[in-house]
DNA sequence: CCTGATGCGTC
DNA sequence: GTCGGAC
DNA sequence: GTCCGACGACGCATCAGG
């Protein structure tokens, strides 16, 4: 059944609404694929990008710079409602988009007529929003968006908001979008999926699929592809038991993952989320240019001094930097450790077994701040444990263990690469406040603020929810409601009573928490109902762990 | 001119 | 980065 | 077995507003 194209944003919103309302995956696919068939090319591309929550390709370096706060201002302006009602509505829904719909139905200001936008028009305005910068730009962004909202129905406003926050929450995950594209244009799922993973754009994939050109989606120099991801295992034993064969073993470096492309005399470095970060690492770019080949490398940039790695926090001062001067370059020296290769002098290599790819890397001559990451072959539990210990001694994060026969599976977290790292320590802390969740956690206080003792007073040191099961979350939630001292809407201040054990991978100095410290990767291990709050840990223990960690770094520097 | 709020991207 | 949960 | 959403910490850039 073929009808006239309906490229409107309203139709898009209605489709989203139908997709959200059904649990059935097949149904979702049917709805979306039927919809995609009836779009013209440009709108098809936009629709797919919006479904996937990725408005602009990350490598273009263009950002909306519109977040919660700006959207709240816009909704206030558009609706004429006061903050109390606005915030209540947002809390009620736990999703800004859902709230926007209700807010617009209650608006006191109404436009004379509602303009009908198609997807391309909305997209063009979003691009404008992203492009305005400089003084008054926040005002300008709000003005453009307010204009859009004013002419939209509540349903459209809901999905515009969801697009802007990047959280669609309609149960249409990337796999289903790919399936819908395959279905709409009568293609094989695997071919569509492979194309998508290679070129990293749902919209472009849809166009290729539509015209039967999926084979044109290739690994292309200077355009980022997805990174291969690793899984985590708990122990050396688990790893050797799982594989029962010889494994490639590397140190796990605590830096940033990069994909380095070189084509002729052009070098581009991309981050894990496909942002171009070349400008942040000029000395690495310079040394990459000295390599007389075309290539795509996968590796890690690490802060590195006197033959030893520096902590991630040092490297972090060089990230997101727009202006890189000689001072920062000399203060925080970098190394690039190359550990994989996807393309070399005209040949895609990502389907080749890892061990063969390693051989290609080993033949390349690196100079300056670039090295090939060393690896060993291990097969016994004891060997893995020994390497793990050695890794920590040298100041690395743990180990990566990789299946030597595996291809580079672009964009997948297959069980071919395994990371092995250990928690640094745990603390018993006291819950002092709880914050509301979003989306599927909208109904509950899901996020717990916790404290340690400092001279008889409880001082906050972090927040966490992760680690508890849904059941435990509900139980804690009920208990916290009884312990509430003050309800601030988003946040509940509670009488200190519940003790939890929190694991973490590091302690950092912090000015965001009262204790002056914060935890890296905090997660809740268990609820310690066997402990009273007097038995919770103190700032002295925190300081001791912090010093222990620091002395390890210091030791490394002095060697 | 400085500071705090906001947004974003890295782990 | 972390984690639990849904399929 | 795999994918996914809901969350943690930090630092840098930018802009609004005193």
CSV table of C-alpha atoms (C1' of nucleotides) in Angstrom, one decimal, chain A residues 423 425-427 466-468 472 500-504 522-528, chain C residues 3-4:
chain,number,residue,atom,x,y,z
A,423,UNK,CA,38.2,-2.8,42.7
A,425,UNK,CA,38.7,-1.0,48.1
A,426,UNK,CA,35.3,-0.7,49.7
A,427,UNK,CA,33.9,1.7,52.3
A,466,UNK,CA,24.2,0.9,40.5
A,467,UNK,CA,24.7,-2.5,42.2
A,468,UNK,CA,21.3,-2.9,43.8
A,472,UNK,CA,16.5,-4.0,46.8
A,500,UNK,CA,25.8,0.4,52.6
A,501,UNK,CA,29.1,-1.0,51.4
A,502,UNK,CA,30.4,0.8,48.4
A,503,UNK,CA,33.2,-0.5,46.1
A,504,UNK,CA,35.3,1.9,43.9
A,522,UNK,CA,31.3,3.9,42.8
A,523,UNK,CA,28.8,1.0,43.0
A,524,UNK,CA,26.9,-0.5,45.9
A,525,UNK,CA,28.1,-3.9,46.9
A,526,UNK,CA,25.5,-4.7,49.6
A,527,UNK,CA,23.2,-3.2,52.2
A,528,UNK,CA,24.9,-3.5,55.6
C,3,DC,C1',25.6,-2.4,37.2
C,4,DG,C1',21.1,-5.2,36.7
